[in-house]
Coordinates of C-alpha atoms in Angstrom, one line a residue:
Chain A
M1 CA -57.9 -12.8 18.2
R2 CA -56.2 -14.7 20.9
R3 CA -54.3 -11.7 22.0
L4 CA -57.4 -9.6 22.1
V5 CA -59.2 -12.2 24.2
Q6 CA -56.2 -12.5 26.5
G7 CA -56.1 -8.7 26.8
F8 CA -59.7 -8.4 27.7
A9 CA -59.6 -11.4 30.0
A10 CA -56.7 -9.5 31.9
V11 CA -58.9 -6.4 32.1
F12 CA -61.8 -8.3 33.6
I13 CA -59.6 -10.2 36.0
A14 CA -58.0 -7.0 37.2
A15 CA -61.5 -5.4 37.6
F16 CA -62.8 -8.4 39.6
V17 CA -59.7 -8.5 41.8
L18 CA -60.1 -4.8 42.5
M19 CA -63.8 -5.4 43.2
F20 CA -63.0 -8.1 45.7
V21 CA -60.5 -5.8 47.4
T22 CA -63.1 -3.0 47.6
H23 CA -65.6 -5.5 49.0
R24 CA -63.2 -6.6 51.6
L25 CA -62.4 -3.0 52.5
N26 CA -66.1 -2.2 52.7
E27 CA -66.5 -5.2 55.0
A28 CA -63.5 -4.2 57.1
E29 CA -65.1 -0.8 57.5
G30 CA -68.4 -2.5 58.3
Y31 CA -70.4 -1.2 55.3
G32 CA -71.2 -4.7 54.3
G33 CA -73.9 -5.8 56.7
G34 CA -77.3 -4.2 57.2
K35 CA -76.2 -2.2 60.3
T36 CA -75.6 1.1 58.6
V37 CA -76.8 4.7 58.9
T38 CA -76.5 6.7 55.7
V39 CA -75.9 10.4 56.3
Y40 CA -76.4 12.8 53.4
N41 CA -74.7 16.1 54.3
W42 CA -72.9 19.1 52.8
G43 CA -69.2 18.5 51.8
D44 CA -66.8 18.8 54.7
Y45 CA -69.6 19.6 57.1
I46 CA -68.8 17.3 60.0
D47 CA -65.8 16.4 62.0
P48 CA -64.8 12.9 60.8
A49 CA -63.7 12.0 64.3
L50 CA -67.3 12.3 65.4
I51 CA -68.4 9.7 62.8
R52 CA -65.8 7.3 64.1
E53 CA -66.9 7.9 67.7
F54 CA -70.6 7.4 66.8
E55 CA -69.7 4.1 65.2
K56 CA -67.7 3.0 68.2
E57 CA -70.4 4.0 70.6
T58 CA -73.4 2.5 68.9
G59 CA -72.1 -0.2 66.6
W60 CA -73.9 1.3 63.7
K61 CA -71.7 2.0 60.7
V62 CA -72.0 5.4 59.0
I63 CA -72.1 5.8 55.2
Y64 CA -71.4 9.5 54.8
Q65 CA -72.4 11.0 51.5
T66 CA -72.2 14.6 50.4
F67 CA -74.1 17.0 48.2
D68 CA -73.4 20.5 47.2
S69 CA -76.8 22.2 46.9
N70 CA -80.2 21.9 48.5
E71 CA -81.7 21.4 45.0
A72 CA -79.5 18.4 44.1
M73 CA -80.2 16.8 47.5
M74 CA -83.9 17.3 47.1
A75 CA -83.9 15.8 43.6
K76 CA -82.0 12.7 44.8
I77 CA -84.4 12.2 47.7
A78 CA -87.5 12.9 45.6
Q79 CA -86.5 10.3 43.1
G80 CA -86.2 7.7 45.8
G81 CA -83.6 5.4 44.2
A82 CA -81.2 5.8 47.1
T83 CA -81.5 5.3 50.8
F84 CA -80.7 8.2 53.1
D85 CA -81.3 8.0 56.8
V86 CA -80.3 11.5 57.8
A87 CA -80.1 14.6 55.6
V88 CA -79.1 18.2 56.4
P89 CA -81.1 20.7 54.3
S90 CA -81.4 24.4 54.8
D91 CA -84.4 26.3 56.1
Y92 CA -86.3 27.1 52.9
A93 CA -85.5 23.6 51.5
I94 CA -87.1 22.0 54.6
S95 CA -90.4 23.8 54.2
K96 CA -90.4 22.7 50.5
M97 CA -89.6 19.1 51.5
I98 CA -92.4 19.1 54.1
E99 CA -94.8 20.4 51.4
E100 CA -93.7 17.7 49.0
K101 CA -94.0 15.1 51.8
L102 CA -90.4 14.0 51.5
L103 CA -89.8 13.9 55.3
L104 CA -90.7 11.6 58.1
P105 CA -91.9 13.0 61.4
L106 CA -89.4 12.8 64.3
D107 CA -89.9 10.7 67.3
Y108 CA -89.0 12.9 70.2
R109 CA -88.8 10.1 72.7
K110 CA -85.7 9.0 71.0
L111 CA -84.1 12.5 71.0
P112 CA -83.6 13.4 74.7
N113 CA -80.7 15.7 73.8
L114 CA -83.0 18.1 72.2
Q115 CA -83.3 19.8 75.5
Y116 CA -79.9 21.4 75.0
I117 CA -81.0 23.3 71.9
E118 CA -81.5 27.0 72.5
P119 CA -85.3 27.5 72.4
R120 CA -85.1 30.4 70.1
F121 CA -83.8 28.1 67.4
L122 CA -86.9 26.0 67.6
N123 CA -90.4 26.6 66.2
L124 CA -89.2 28.6 63.3
P125 CA -91.5 29.4 60.3
F126 CA -90.0 26.8 58.0
D127 CA -91.0 24.0 60.4
P128 CA -93.4 25.4 62.9
H129 CA -93.4 22.7 65.6
N130 CA -90.2 21.1 64.6
R131 CA -92.1 18.0 63.7
Y132 CA -89.6 17.2 61.0
S133 CA -86.3 18.8 61.8
V134 CA -83.8 19.8 64.5
P135 CA -81.1 22.4 64.2
Y136 CA -77.6 21.4 63.1
F137 CA -75.9 24.8 62.4
W138 CA -77.0 28.3 62.0
G139 CA -75.5 31.5 60.8
T140 CA -75.9 34.9 59.1
V141 CA -75.1 36.6 55.9
G142 CA -72.7 39.5 56.3
I143 CA -69.7 41.4 55.0
V144 CA -66.1 40.4 55.1
Y145 CA -63.8 43.3 54.7
N146 CA -60.0 43.8 54.6
R147 CA -59.1 46.6 57.1
E148 CA -55.7 47.2 55.5
M149 CA -57.0 47.5 52.0
L150 CA -59.7 49.9 53.1
G151 CA -57.1 52.0 54.9
G152 CA -58.6 51.5 58.3
K153 CA -62.1 52.3 57.3
T154 CA -64.7 50.1 58.9
I155 CA -68.0 48.9 57.5
T156 CA -71.1 48.6 59.6
S157 CA -74.0 48.7 57.2
W158 CA -75.1 47.5 53.8
N159 CA -75.3 51.1 52.6
D160 CA -71.5 51.5 53.1
L161 CA -71.0 49.3 50.1
W162 CA -72.4 52.0 47.8
D163 CA -69.6 54.3 48.7
P164 CA -68.0 55.4 45.3
S165 CA -64.5 55.0 46.7
L166 CA -65.0 51.2 46.7
R167 CA -64.9 51.0 43.0
N168 CA -64.3 47.4 41.8
Q169 CA -63.7 46.2 45.3
I170 CA -66.7 44.0 46.1
L171 CA -67.2 40.3 45.6
L172 CA -70.8 38.9 45.8
V173 CA -72.0 35.4 46.3
D174 CA -74.0 34.1 43.4
G175 CA -77.3 33.8 45.2
A176 CA -80.5 35.5 44.2
R177 CA -82.0 35.6 47.7
E178 CA -78.7 36.8 49.3
V179 CA -78.0 39.6 46.9
M180 CA -81.6 40.8 46.5
G181 CA -82.0 40.5 50.3
M182 CA -79.0 42.7 50.8
A183 CA -80.6 45.4 48.6
L184 CA -84.0 45.1 50.2
N185 CA -82.4 45.3 53.7
S186 CA -80.4 48.4 52.7
L187 CA -83.7 50.1 51.7
G188 CA -85.3 49.1 55.0
Y189 CA -87.5 46.4 53.6
S190 CA -87.9 42.8 54.7
L191 CA -85.8 40.0 53.1
N192 CA -89.1 38.2 52.4
D193 CA -90.7 41.2 50.7
T194 CA -93.1 40.3 48.0
N195 CA -94.1 43.8 47.0
K196 CA -93.1 44.1 43.3
A197 CA -92.6 47.8 43.6
H198 CA -90.1 47.3 46.5
L199 CA -88.3 44.6 44.5
Q200 CA -88.0 46.8 41.5
E201 CA -86.6 49.5 43.7
A202 CA -84.1 47.1 45.2
K203 CA -83.1 46.0 41.7
R204 CA -82.5 49.7 40.7
K205 CA -80.4 50.2 43.8
L206 CA -78.3 47.1 42.9
D207 CA -77.7 48.6 39.5
R208 CA -76.1 51.5 41.2
L209 CA -73.8 49.1 43.1
M210 CA -72.5 47.6 39.9
P211 CA -69.5 49.9 39.5
N212 CA -68.3 48.7 42.9
V213 CA -68.8 45.0 42.1
K214 CA -65.7 43.2 41.0
A215 CA -67.3 39.8 40.4
I216 CA -70.2 37.6 41.4
V217 CA -68.7 34.2 42.3
G218 CA -69.3 30.9 43.9
D219 CA -67.4 29.1 46.6
E220 CA -64.1 30.4 45.3
I221 CA -65.0 33.6 47.0
K222 CA -63.2 32.3 50.1
L223 CA -60.0 31.8 48.3
L224 CA -60.2 35.2 46.5
L225 CA -60.9 37.1 49.7
A226 CA -58.1 35.3 51.7
N227 CA -55.7 36.1 48.8
E228 CA -56.7 39.8 49.0
E229 CA -58.0 39.9 45.4
A230 CA -60.8 42.2 46.7
A231 CA -61.3 44.2 49.8
I232 CA -64.9 43.3 50.5
G233 CA -67.1 40.2 50.1
V234 CA -70.7 39.4 50.9
V235 CA -70.6 35.9 52.4
W236 CA -72.2 33.4 54.8
S237 CA -70.9 33.6 58.4
G238 CA -69.3 30.1 58.4
D239 CA -67.3 30.9 55.3
A240 CA -66.3 34.2 56.9
A241 CA -65.0 32.4 59.9
E242 CA -62.9 30.2 57.6
I243 CA -61.6 33.2 55.6
I244 CA -60.7 35.1 58.8
A245 CA -58.8 32.2 60.2
E246 CA -56.7 32.2 57.0
N247 CA -56.0 36.0 56.9
D248 CA -56.2 38.0 60.0
K249 CA -56.4 41.3 58.3
L250 CA -60.0 40.5 57.5
D251 CA -63.0 41.2 59.7
Y252 CA -66.7 40.2 59.5
V253 CA -69.7 42.3 60.3
V254 CA -73.5 41.6 60.2
P255 CA -74.9 44.9 58.8
K256 CA -77.0 47.0 61.2
E257 CA -79.9 47.3 58.8
G258 CA -80.5 43.6 59.2
S259 CA -79.7 40.4 57.4
N260 CA -80.5 36.8 56.8
L261 CA -80.5 34.3 59.6
W262 CA -80.2 30.8 58.2
F263 CA -80.4 27.3 59.5
D264 CA -79.2 23.9 58.4
N265 CA -81.3 21.3 60.2
M266 CA -81.2 17.5 60.5
V267 CA -84.1 15.6 59.0
I268 CA -85.1 12.0 58.3
P269 CA -86.1 11.7 54.6
K270 CA -88.9 9.4 53.6
T271 CA -86.4 7.0 51.9
A272 CA -84.8 6.2 55.3
K273 CA -84.5 2.5 56.0
N274 CA -82.8 2.6 59.4
I275 CA -85.1 5.0 61.4
E276 CA -83.7 3.8 64.7
G277 CA -80.2 4.5 63.6
A278 CA -81.2 7.9 62.2
H279 CA -82.6 9.0 65.5
A280 CA -79.5 7.7 67.3
F281 CA -77.3 9.7 65.0
I282 CA -79.3 12.9 65.4
N283 CA -79.4 12.5 69.1
F284 CA -75.6 11.9 69.1
M285 CA -75.0 15.1 67.2
L286 CA -77.3 17.0 69.6
D287 CA -75.1 16.0 72.5
P288 CA -73.4 19.2 73.8
K289 CA -69.8 17.8 73.7
H290 CA -70.2 16.5 70.2
A291 CA -71.9 19.7 69.0
A292 CA -69.1 21.8 70.4
Q293 CA -66.4 19.6 68.8
N294 CA -68.3 19.8 65.4
A295 CA -68.7 23.6 65.6
E296 CA -65.0 24.0 66.3
Y297 CA -64.1 21.8 63.4
V298 CA -66.5 23.2 60.8
G299 CA -66.5 26.9 61.9
Y300 CA -70.2 27.5 61.8
S301 CA -72.3 28.4 64.9
T302 CA -73.9 25.7 66.9
P303 CA -77.5 26.1 68.1
N304 CA -76.7 24.0 71.2
K305 CA -76.7 26.3 74.3
K306 CA -74.9 23.8 76.5
A307 CA -72.2 23.3 73.8
L308 CA -71.1 26.9 74.1
A309 CA -69.6 25.9 77.5
Y310 CA -67.3 23.4 75.8
L311 CA -66.2 25.8 73.1
P312 CA -63.0 27.9 73.6
K313 CA -63.8 31.3 74.9
D314 CA -62.7 33.1 71.8
I315 CA -65.1 31.2 69.7
A316 CA -68.2 31.2 71.9
G317 CA -67.6 34.8 72.9
D318 CA -67.1 36.0 69.3
R319 CA -70.1 38.4 68.8
R320 CA -69.5 38.3 65.1
F321 CA -70.5 34.6 64.9
Y322 CA -72.6 34.3 68.0
P323 CA -74.4 37.6 67.8
D324 CA -76.7 38.5 70.7
L325 CA -80.0 37.6 69.0
D326 CA -82.1 39.6 71.5
S327 CA -80.6 42.8 70.3
A328 CA -80.2 41.6 66.8
G329 CA -83.9 41.4 66.3
H330 CA -83.5 42.5 62.7
L331 CA -82.2 39.1 61.6
E332 CA -84.8 37.4 59.4
V333 CA -85.2 33.8 58.3
Y334 CA -86.0 33.2 54.7
E335 CA -89.6 32.2 54.1
N336 CA -90.7 30.0 51.3
L337 CA -92.0 32.6 48.9
G338 CA -93.5 30.2 46.5
K339 CA -92.5 29.3 43.0
H340 CA -93.8 32.4 41.4
M341 CA -92.2 34.9 43.7
L342 CA -88.9 33.1 43.7
A343 CA -88.9 33.2 39.9
Y344 CA -89.3 36.9 40.1
Y345 CA -86.4 37.2 42.5
N346 CA -84.3 35.1 40.1
E347 CA -85.4 37.2 37.2
L348 CA -84.4 40.5 38.8
F349 CA -81.1 39.0 40.0
L350 CA -80.4 37.7 36.5
Q351 CA -81.1 41.1 35.0
F352 CA -78.7 42.6 37.5
K353 CA -76.0 40.1 36.6
M354 CA -76.4 40.6 32.9
Q355 CA -76.0 44.4 32.7
Q356 CA -72.9 46.0 31.3
K357 CA -70.6 47.6 33.7
Chain B
M1 CA -39.0 26.6 6.1
K2 CA -36.6 26.8 9.0
R3 CA -38.5 29.8 10.4
M4 CA -41.7 27.9 10.2
Q5 CA -40.3 25.1 12.1
A6 CA -39.0 27.4 14.8
W7 CA -42.5 28.9 15.1
G8 CA -44.0 25.5 15.2
R9 CA -41.8 24.6 18.2
V10 CA -42.8 27.8 20.0
Y11 CA -46.4 27.1 19.3
L12 CA -46.1 23.5 20.7
L13 CA -44.2 24.8 23.7
V14 CA -47.0 27.3 24.5
V15 CA -49.7 24.7 24.1
F16 CA -47.9 22.2 26.3
A17 CA -47.2 25.0 28.9
V18 CA -50.9 25.9 29.0
M19 CA -51.9 22.3 29.5
Y20 CA -49.3 21.2 32.0
M21 CA -48.8 24.4 34.1
P22 CA -52.0 23.9 36.1
I23 CA -51.1 20.3 36.8
V24 CA -47.6 21.3 37.9
Y25 CA -49.0 24.1 40.0
L26 CA -51.4 21.6 41.7
M27 CA -48.6 19.1 42.3
Y28 CA -46.3 21.7 43.7
Y29 CA -48.8 22.8 46.3
S30 CA -49.6 19.2 47.3
F31 CA -46.3 19.4 49.3
N32 CA -47.3 22.7 51.0
S33 CA -47.5 22.5 54.8
G34 CA -49.7 25.6 54.8
G35 CA -53.3 24.7 54.3
A36 CA -54.0 26.4 51.0
M37 CA -53.0 26.9 47.4
H38 CA -51.0 30.0 48.1
D39 CA -48.0 30.9 50.3
F40 CA -45.9 27.9 50.1
Q41 CA -44.6 27.4 53.6
S42 CA -42.5 24.3 53.8
F43 CA -42.3 20.8 52.4
T44 CA -44.5 18.2 53.9
L45 CA -45.9 14.7 53.0
K46 CA -48.8 15.2 55.4
W47 CA -51.4 15.4 52.6
Y48 CA -50.2 12.1 51.1
R49 CA -50.4 10.5 54.5
D50 CA -53.9 11.8 54.8
V51 CA -54.9 10.3 51.5
L52 CA -53.4 7.0 52.2
S53 CA -54.9 6.7 55.6
D54 CA -58.4 7.7 54.4
D55 CA -60.1 4.3 53.8
R56 CA -63.2 5.8 52.4
L57 CA -61.3 7.7 49.8
L58 CA -59.4 4.6 48.9
I59 CA -62.6 2.7 48.4
I60 CA -63.8 5.5 46.2
V61 CA -60.6 5.4 44.1
L62 CA -61.0 1.6 43.7
N63 CA -64.7 2.0 42.8
T64 CA -63.7 4.5 40.1
I65 CA -61.1 2.2 38.6
V66 CA -63.4 -0.9 38.8
V67 CA -66.2 1.0 37.1
A68 CA -63.8 2.3 34.4
L69 CA -62.3 -1.0 33.6
L70 CA -65.5 -3.0 33.6
S71 CA -67.5 -0.4 31.7
A72 CA -64.7 0.1 29.1
A73 CA -64.3 -3.6 28.5
V74 CA -68.0 -4.3 28.2
A75 CA -68.6 -1.2 26.1
T76 CA -65.7 -2.2 23.8
I77 CA -67.2 -5.6 23.2
L78 CA -70.7 -4.2 22.5
G79 CA -69.2 -1.4 20.4
V80 CA -67.3 -3.8 18.2
I81 CA -70.4 -5.9 17.7
G82 CA -72.3 -2.7 16.9
A83 CA -69.7 -1.5 14.4
L84 CA -69.7 -4.8 12.6
A85 CA -73.5 -4.7 12.5
V86 CA -73.5 -1.2 11.0
Y87 CA -70.8 -2.3 8.6
Y88 CA -72.8 -5.2 7.3
V89 CA -76.0 -3.3 6.9
K90 CA -76.5 -3.2 3.1
R91 CA -78.8 -0.3 2.6
Q92 CA -77.0 3.0 2.7
R93 CA -80.0 4.8 4.2
T94 CA -80.3 2.5 7.2
K95 CA -76.6 2.7 7.7
N96 CA -76.7 6.5 7.8
A97 CA -79.7 6.5 10.1
L98 CA -77.8 4.1 12.5
L99 CA -74.7 6.3 12.4
A100 CA -76.7 9.4 13.0
L101 CA -78.4 7.8 16.1
N102 CA -74.9 6.9 17.3
N103 CA -73.7 10.4 16.9
V104 CA -76.6 12.0 18.6
L105 CA -75.7 10.0 21.7
I106 CA -72.1 11.4 21.5
V107 CA -73.1 15.0 21.2
S108 CA -76.0 15.1 23.6
P109 CA -75.1 16.8 26.8
D110 CA -74.1 14.7 29.8
V111 CA -76.6 16.4 32.0
I112 CA -79.4 15.2 29.9
I113 CA -78.1 11.7 29.6
G114 CA -77.6 11.6 33.4
A115 CA -81.1 12.9 34.1
S116 CA -82.7 10.5 31.7
F117 CA -80.8 7.6 33.2
L118 CA -81.9 8.6 36.7
L119 CA -85.5 8.5 35.5
L120 CA -85.1 5.2 33.7
F121 CA -83.5 3.5 36.7
T122 CA -86.1 4.8 39.2
I123 CA -88.9 3.7 36.9
A124 CA -87.3 0.3 36.3
G125 CA -86.8 0.0 40.1
I126 CA -83.0 -0.5 39.8
K127 CA -81.4 0.7 43.1
L128 CA -78.9 3.5 42.5
G129 CA -75.4 2.5 43.2
F130 CA -72.7 0.4 41.5
T131 CA -75.0 -1.2 39.0
S132 CA -76.7 2.0 37.9
V133 CA -73.3 3.7 37.5
L134 CA -71.8 0.8 35.6
L135 CA -74.8 0.5 33.2
S136 CA -74.8 4.2 32.4
H137 CA -71.0 4.3 31.9
I138 CA -71.3 1.3 29.5
A139 CA -74.1 3.1 27.7
F140 CA -72.3 6.3 27.0
S141 CA -69.1 4.6 26.1
V142 CA -70.5 2.3 23.4
P143 CA -71.1 5.0 20.8
I144 CA -67.5 6.2 21.2
V145 CA -66.1 2.7 20.6
V146 CA -68.3 2.4 17.5
L147 CA -66.9 5.6 16.2
M148 CA -63.4 4.4 16.8
V149 CA -63.8 1.0 15.2
L150 CA -66.0 1.8 12.2
P151 CA -63.5 3.9 10.2
K152 CA -60.9 1.1 10.5
L153 CA -63.6 -1.4 9.2
E154 CA -64.3 0.9 6.3
E155 CA -60.6 1.1 5.6
M156 CA -60.3 -2.7 5.4
S157 CA -59.9 -4.0 1.9
P158 CA -62.8 -6.4 0.9
T159 CA -60.3 -8.5 -1.0
L160 CA -58.8 -9.5 2.4
I161 CA -62.1 -11.2 3.3
D162 CA -62.6 -12.6 -0.2
A163 CA -59.1 -14.1 0.0
A164 CA -59.9 -15.7 3.3
R165 CA -63.2 -17.1 2.0
D166 CA -61.5 -18.4 -1.1
L167 CA -59.1 -20.3 1.1
G168 CA -62.0 -22.0 2.8
A169 CA -62.4 -20.0 6.0
S170 CA -65.7 -20.2 7.8
H171 CA -67.6 -17.1 8.9
W172 CA -66.2 -17.5 12.4
Q173 CA -62.6 -18.0 11.1
V174 CA -62.9 -14.9 9.0
L175 CA -64.0 -12.9 12.0
S176 CA -61.5 -14.2 14.5
G177 CA -58.6 -14.7 12.2
V178 CA -58.8 -11.8 9.8
V179 CA -61.3 -9.0 10.8
L180 CA -60.6 -8.8 14.6
P181 CA -56.8 -8.9 14.3
F182 CA -57.0 -6.2 11.7
L183 CA -59.2 -4.1 14.0
A184 CA -57.1 -4.7 17.1
P185 CA -55.4 -1.3 17.2
S186 CA -58.7 0.5 16.9
I187 CA -60.4 -1.8 19.4
W188 CA -57.7 -1.0 21.9
A189 CA -57.9 2.7 21.1
G190 CA -61.7 2.5 21.7
F191 CA -61.1 0.7 25.0
F192 CA -58.7 3.4 26.2
M193 CA -61.0 6.1 25.1
A194 CA -63.9 4.5 27.0
L195 CA -61.6 4.1 30.0
T196 CA -60.8 7.8 30.1
Y197 CA -64.4 8.8 29.5
S198 CA -65.5 6.7 32.4
L199 CA -62.7 7.9 34.7
D200 CA -63.5 11.6 34.3
D201 CA -67.2 11.5 33.9
F202 CA -68.9 13.7 36.4
A203 CA -72.3 14.8 35.2
V204 CA -73.8 11.4 34.4
T205 CA -72.4 9.7 37.5
F206 CA -73.6 12.5 39.7
F207 CA -77.2 11.7 38.8
V208 CA -77.0 7.9 39.2
T209 CA -74.9 7.4 42.3
G210 CA -76.4 6.5 45.6
N211 CA -76.5 4.2 48.5
G212 CA -73.0 4.8 49.6
F213 CA -71.4 4.3 46.2
S214 CA -69.4 7.2 44.9
T215 CA -66.7 7.9 42.3
L216 CA -63.8 10.3 42.5
S217 CA -65.2 13.1 40.4
V218 CA -68.4 13.3 42.4
E219 CA -66.5 13.1 45.7
I220 CA -64.0 15.8 44.7
Y221 CA -66.8 18.0 43.5
S222 CA -68.7 17.8 46.8
R223 CA -65.6 18.3 48.8
A224 CA -64.6 21.4 46.8
R225 CA -67.6 23.3 48.2
Q226 CA -65.7 24.0 51.4
G227 CA -62.5 24.9 49.5
I228 CA -60.3 22.3 48.1
S229 CA -58.2 20.6 50.7
L230 CA -54.7 19.9 49.7
S231 CA -55.2 16.2 50.2
I232 CA -57.2 16.4 47.0
N233 CA -54.0 17.8 45.4
A234 CA -52.1 14.9 46.7
L235 CA -54.6 12.4 45.4
S236 CA -54.7 14.1 42.0
T237 CA -50.9 14.0 41.9
L238 CA -51.0 10.2 42.6
L239 CA -53.6 9.7 39.9
F240 CA -51.6 11.7 37.5
L241 CA -48.5 9.7 38.1
F242 CA -50.6 6.5 37.8
T243 CA -52.0 7.5 34.4
M244 CA -48.5 8.5 33.3
L245 CA -47.3 5.0 34.2
L246 CA -50.2 3.6 32.2
V247 CA -49.4 5.7 29.2
I248 CA -45.7 4.8 29.3
G249 CA -46.6 1.2 29.7
Y250 CA -48.9 1.4 26.7
Y251 CA -46.2 3.2 24.7
V252 CA -43.5 0.6 25.6
L253 CA -45.9 -2.3 24.7
S254 CA -46.8 -0.8 21.4
Q255 CA -43.1 0.0 20.6
K256 CA -41.7 -3.4 21.7
G257 CA -44.2 -5.7 20.2
G258 CA -47.1 -4.0 18.6
R259 CA -47.8 -7.2 16.6
L260 CA -47.3 -9.4 19.6
Y261 CA -50.0 -7.6 21.7
G262 CA -52.1 -6.6 18.8
I263 CA -51.8 -2.9 19.7
G264 CA -50.1 0.0 18.2
G265 CA -51.0 -0.5 14.6
R266 CA -49.2 -1.9 11.6
K267 CA -45.6 -0.9 11.0

């Protein structure tokens, strides 16, 4: 008995000592007091140096928390048990959050740096007058391909993927809207098509793609492509930038039939406590210099037109990641199709995934 | 017979290889100066420096350990009390019902436990963070401790207690002088089991973290979205070595003086 008590006393003492250490560390980092801004963002989606600079500049301390999907983030915010001052959802998630009244309207007097944002990235269908959100990053969905493995062949359109010579060479991301969208685009339909006949047609077309598909995977697609496990991958542009940086035999193309244009925007959730700090943080990230630094670190495209001047020429001038949007009028933003239609997309995608090769 | 033994060894070797190869692979690449888990370029300690200079990561590691230690200790105390209660229930049917309820908690999926805790905490108005994580870890560890302690209790000879009572021991003396020392090995086993459950739990924690509080499993998961940085390899290596040290410590203690520390069982 005595030994048991001693043993457990030792465990508790160790735990409390560690707790004290953590507390002191937290205080040393400045997380103790009330002067904090909680940022809820995707994993590895900001240059950590910017957080330190923001803290130095404003005196606010940043608690940086991460999520891995829009759905998880929305669930956390809707439950309301935790405080988040700034969050970075994607386009369709923003319109859903607005619908569910999870966001606070922005105060534009506190966001003077908004003037640097390219006007074409504002007033988009998911948040018509940008009452709730301002752009953080944007990008496209496209094809990464390995020139060497394809023997010098280039790829310019979605329809190239159906070429029988590409048997077992294609990796797809595991996203219903992305894959269905690719099939719809290849048929000349809109990404947001809600005509069930068109969707069925797209599904049938996807079925014919199956022999060429090697696997439908998640984030590991980056590693697989960089390691040359497959010659072709359908990915988001930011991931593509990362993969290409790793393996220079790879190239990225936005197919000519059209593709998805997506946005991750900064918002202030209704659970925010420090609204002043949230605006300060958003304004800080809208500053051209900071936006450029962040874009260089993360690899996605910045919507900040002044930031382009601070970016190295080979990044800002890269038409693959900063396509000329005037000529690329075929890029479409996902619309919120509603629960019912989305379920239909998912159903078709699931059927496609389940079929035997 | 000899042949069988040789095959047994081969089998063991294969099993250990399967279990340890990934860890060795991961540790090997934590020294890679290239940025990824392929093409070993040259030896570097950069990732270890990264880990040790990242204060936020350090806080998260400490959080994880604090939650594990506290939740395991509290769950062990509650679990032992629970096991004793189940043991002393007279009616077989009630006993079976209690055990069944206990087992349901063990087999129910983490995701469901996590989601229901999230609902409970938000309804009860408990802020998500350290408290909510600690409470849920205690909750899912208790049934495990009960399951570790109860068989040992059943194994205990009733004559042991009768003898103690005959010699004039009070209820408390029976408990502290006879029952608990007898249970000590299984209590420690339950404690360590709860410790590991808490350390590697992802699903439940994922639902109930918030307000700047995070544990390693959640943090690594959200970092992995952008491809796993090798600093995670370095951190995993450090943690692996740390657990190895713990295991060796436990082994030495139980070898040297099992009786002395009340662990390691009877010899």
